[in-house]
């Protein structure tokens, strides 16, 4: 099975898929696609114009799947070990919910409110909008940190007692927050800050964080 991921490293959704592949030991090729703007050929395999898209060259055309959640589900089916979706039905539903929460609420606020105004702007040679980032951090993010702290409680993982797709989806969004020079305030949300550090310390995450670090070393908010 030859798998290709179309996307760019710093996308939290591309990272989510790459972490799943690393956890499962799946080989793939990352083909860089610049979505600013997306090329015409890419629109044919990604009608929503979004990255990532997976291509499985062993399948007859159309052999592509857009959307990180759809791709991760396919990978779980083709590479069941280690299991990244809870066995228990209720916990599986909770994991799907947290993945959705991360992909929408977290991605919206971190992506548009912090990462783009700071890290992406700097990468693209534009002026950084620290006002928007600081406003997001003070007005929007505390609600998210409170919610995730409540969900986590005193456990090690977001759902049940095992590492799952929920942890990957949540933690990948925190990488983008860090690329912009922000993090969870450990004085206010100690368990969440500890959790993020622990999940990011997994080899599947560190490899990608290290790969992206050089790119963002100079783009963080002062
Ligand atoms: N639900 C999608 C979201 C993907 C997404 O929003 N990707 C962003 C990059 S981080 C993108 O391609 N944006 C391009 C655009 O909105 O035009 C997924 O999980 O893959």
Coordinates of C-alpha atoms and ligand atoms in Angstrom, one line a residue:
X1 CA 0.0 0.0 0.0
X2 CA 1.6 3.3 -1.1
X3 CA 0.1 6.2 0.8
X4 CA 0.5 9.9 -0.1
X5 CA -0.5 12.8 2.2
X6 CA -1.1 16.1 0.4
X7 CA -0.7 19.0 2.7
X8 CA 1.7 21.3 4.6
X9 CA 3.5 20.4 7.9
X10 CA 2.2 23.2 10.1
X11 CA -1.5 22.4 9.4
X12 CA -2.9 21.0 12.6
X13 CA -5.1 18.6 10.5
X14 CA -2.1 17.4 8.5
X15 CA -0.2 16.9 11.7
X16 CA -3.2 14.9 13.2
X17 CA -3.0 12.4 10.4
X18 CA 0.8 12.2 10.5
X19 CA 0.7 11.5 14.2
X20 CA -1.8 8.7 13.7
X21 CA 0.5 7.3 11.0
X22 CA 3.6 7.5 13.3
X23 CA 1.7 5.9 16.2
X24 CA 0.7 3.0 13.9
X25 CA 4.0 2.8 12.1
X26 CA 2.6 3.5 8.7
X27 CA 4.9 4.6 5.9
X28 CA 3.8 7.5 3.7
X29 CA 5.1 10.3 1.5
X30 CA 4.2 13.9 2.3
X31 CA 3.6 15.9 -0.8
X32 CA 3.6 19.6 -0.1
X33 CA 0.6 21.5 -1.4
X34 CA 0.5 25.3 -0.9
X35 CA -3.1 26.2 -0.3
X36 CA -2.6 30.0 -0.5
X37 CA -4.1 29.6 -3.1
X38 CA -4.7 25.9 -3.9
X39 CA -3.7 24.8 -7.4
X40 CA -6.5 23.7 -9.8
X41 CA -5.5 20.0 -9.8
X42 CA -5.9 20.0 -6.0
X43 CA -9.5 21.2 -6.1
X44 CA -10.4 18.0 -8.0
X45 CA -9.3 15.9 -5.0
X46 CA -10.4 18.4 -2.4
X47 CA -13.7 19.9 -3.2
X48 CA -13.6 22.0 0.0
X49 CA -10.1 23.2 -0.9
X50 CA -8.6 21.9 2.3
X51 CA -5.6 19.9 3.4
X52 CA -5.0 17.1 4.2
X53 CA -6.0 14.6 1.4
X54 CA -4.8 11.0 1.5
X55 CA -4.2 9.0 -1.7
X56 CA -4.0 5.2 -1.6
X57 CA -2.3 4.2 -4.8
X58 CA -3.3 0.6 -4.4
X59 CA -6.9 1.6 -4.9
X60 CA -8.6 2.3 -8.2
X61 CA -9.4 5.9 -8.9
X62 CA -10.9 7.9 -7.2
X63 CA -8.3 6.8 -4.7
X64 CA -8.3 9.8 -2.5
X65 CA -10.0 10.7 0.9
X66 CA -10.1 14.4 2.0
X67 CA -10.6 15.4 5.6
X68 CA -8.4 14.4 8.5
X69 CA -11.2 12.7 10.4
X70 CA -12.2 10.6 7.4
X71 CA -8.5 9.7 6.8
X72 CA -7.8 8.7 10.4
X73 CA -10.9 6.5 10.4
X74 CA -9.6 4.7 7.3
X75 CA -6.1 4.3 8.8
X76 CA -7.7 2.7 12.0
X77 CA -9.5 0.2 9.7
X78 CA -6.4 -0.7 7.6
X79 CA -3.9 -0.5 10.5
X80 CA -5.9 -1.5 13.7
X81 CA -2.8 -1.6 16.0
X82 CA -2.4 0.2 18.2
X83 CA -6.1 0.9 18.6
X84 CA -6.7 4.7 18.6
X85 CA -10.5 4.6 18.8
X86 CA -12.0 3.4 22.1
X87 CA -13.6 -0.1 22.0
X88 CA -16.4 0.9 24.3
X89 CA -19.3 2.5 22.3
X90 CA -19.9 5.4 24.6
X91 CA -16.2 6.2 24.9
X92 CA -15.9 6.0 21.1
X93 CA -18.7 8.6 20.9
X94 CA -16.9 10.8 23.4
X95 CA -13.7 10.6 21.4
X96 CA -15.6 11.6 18.2
X97 CA -17.1 14.5 20.1
X98 CA -13.7 15.7 21.4
X99 CA -12.2 15.3 17.9
X100 CA -15.0 17.5 16.6
X101 CA -14.5 20.0 19.4
X102 CA -10.7 20.2 18.6
X103 CA -11.3 20.5 14.8
X104 CA -13.8 23.3 15.1
X105 CA -13.8 25.3 18.4
X106 CA -10.0 24.9 19.1
X107 CA -9.0 25.1 15.4
X108 CA -11.1 28.2 14.8
X109 CA -9.9 30.1 17.8
X110 CA -6.2 29.0 17.7
X111 CA -5.9 29.0 13.9
X112 CA -7.7 32.3 13.1
X113 CA -7.2 34.0 16.4
X114 CA -3.6 33.2 17.3
X115 CA -1.6 31.1 14.7
X116 CA -2.5 33.1 11.6
X117 CA -2.1 36.6 13.1
X118 CA 1.3 35.7 14.6
X119 CA 3.1 32.7 13.1
X120 CA 1.6 32.5 9.6
X121 CA 1.8 36.3 9.1
X122 CA 5.5 36.3 10.0
X123 CA 6.1 33.4 7.7
X124 CA 4.4 35.2 4.8
X125 CA 6.3 38.4 5.5
X126 CA 3.3 40.2 6.8
X127 CA 3.0 42.3 10.0
X128 CA 2.1 40.4 13.1
X129 CA -1.3 41.2 14.7
X130 CA -0.5 40.8 18.4
X131 CA -3.6 42.6 19.4
X132 CA -5.9 39.9 17.9
X133 CA -3.7 37.2 19.4
X134 CA -3.7 38.7 22.9
X135 CA -7.5 39.3 22.7
X136 CA -8.1 35.7 21.7
X137 CA -5.9 34.5 24.5
X138 CA -7.7 36.6 27.1
X139 CA -11.2 36.5 25.8
X140 CA -11.7 33.1 24.0
X141 CA -9.1 30.6 25.1
X142 CA -9.8 30.5 28.9
X143 CA -13.3 29.0 28.2
X144 CA -11.6 26.3 26.1
X145 CA -8.9 25.6 28.8
X146 CA -11.7 25.4 31.4
X147 CA -13.7 22.9 29.3
X148 CA -10.7 20.7 28.5
X149 CA -9.6 20.8 32.2
X150 CA -13.1 19.6 33.2
X151 CA -13.1 16.8 30.6
X152 CA -9.6 15.7 31.7
X153 CA -10.3 15.7 35.4
X154 CA -7.5 13.8 37.2
X155 CA -7.0 11.3 34.4
X156 CA -4.1 10.9 32.0
X157 CA -6.2 11.1 28.8
X158 CA -9.2 12.9 27.4
X159 CA -11.3 9.7 27.1
X160 CA -11.2 6.7 29.4
X161 CA -7.8 5.4 30.4
X162 CA -6.1 5.1 27.1
X163 CA -4.4 7.4 24.5
X164 CA -6.8 7.9 21.7
X165 CA -7.7 10.0 18.6
X166 CA -9.2 12.6 21.1
X167 CA -5.8 13.2 22.5
X168 CA -4.2 13.5 19.1
X169 CA -6.9 15.9 17.9
X170 CA -6.6 18.1 21.0
X171 CA -2.8 18.1 21.2
X172 CA -2.2 18.9 17.6
X173 CA -4.1 22.2 18.0
X174 CA -1.9 23.1 21.0
X175 CA 1.2 22.7 18.8
X176 CA -0.1 25.6 16.7
X177 CA -0.6 27.7 19.8
X178 CA 3.0 27.1 20.8
X179 CA 4.3 27.9 17.3
X180 CA 2.8 31.4 17.9
X181 CA 4.6 31.6 21.3
X182 CA 1.6 30.9 23.6
X183 CA 0.8 28.1 25.9
X184 CA -1.6 27.0 28.7
X185 CA -0.9 29.0 31.8
X186 CA 0.2 26.2 34.2
X187 CA -0.6 28.4 37.3
X188 CA -4.3 28.5 36.2
X189 CA -4.7 25.1 34.5
X190 CA -2.0 22.9 36.0
X191 CA -3.4 19.5 34.9
X192 CA -4.1 20.6 31.4
X193 CA -0.6 22.2 31.0
X194 CA 1.0 18.9 32.3
X195 CA -1.2 16.9 29.9
X196 CA -0.2 18.9 26.9
X197 CA 3.5 18.6 27.7
X198 CA 3.1 14.8 28.2
X199 CA 1.2 14.2 24.9
X200 CA 3.7 16.4 23.0
X201 CA 6.5 14.4 24.5
X202 CA 5.4 11.2 22.6
X203 CA 7.8 10.4 19.8
X204 CA 5.0 10.7 17.3
X205 CA 4.6 14.4 18.3
X206 CA 8.2 15.4 19.0
X207 CA 9.4 14.3 15.6
X208 CA 7.0 16.7 13.9
X209 CA 7.4 19.5 16.5
X210 CA 11.1 19.3 15.9
X211 CA 10.7 19.3 12.2
X212 CA 8.5 22.4 12.3
X213 CA 10.4 24.2 15.1
X214 CA 13.1 25.7 12.8
X215 CA 10.4 27.2 10.6
X216 CA 8.7 28.9 13.6
X217 CA 11.7 29.8 15.8
X218 CA 11.6 33.4 14.6
X219 CA 7.9 33.9 14.2
X220 CA 6.8 33.7 17.8
X221 CA 5.1 36.6 19.5
X222 CA 7.6 38.6 21.5
Ligands
LIG1 N1 -12.2 19.4 8.5 C1 -11.0 19.5 7.8 C2 -10.4 20.9 8.0 C3 -9.1 21.0 7.2 C4 -8.6 22.5 7.2 O1 -9.4 23.4 7.6 N2 -7.4 22.7 6.7 C5 -6.9 24.1 6.5 C6 -5.5 24.2 6.8 S1 -5.1 24.0 8.5 C7 -7.1 24.4 5.0 O2 -6.9 23.6 4.2 N3 -7.5 25.7 4.8 C8 -7.6 26.2 3.4 C9 -8.9 27.0 3.2 O3 -9.7 27.1 4.2 O4 -9.0 27.6 2.1 C10 -10.1 18.4 8.2 O5 -10.2 17.9 9.3 O6 -9.2 18.0 7.4

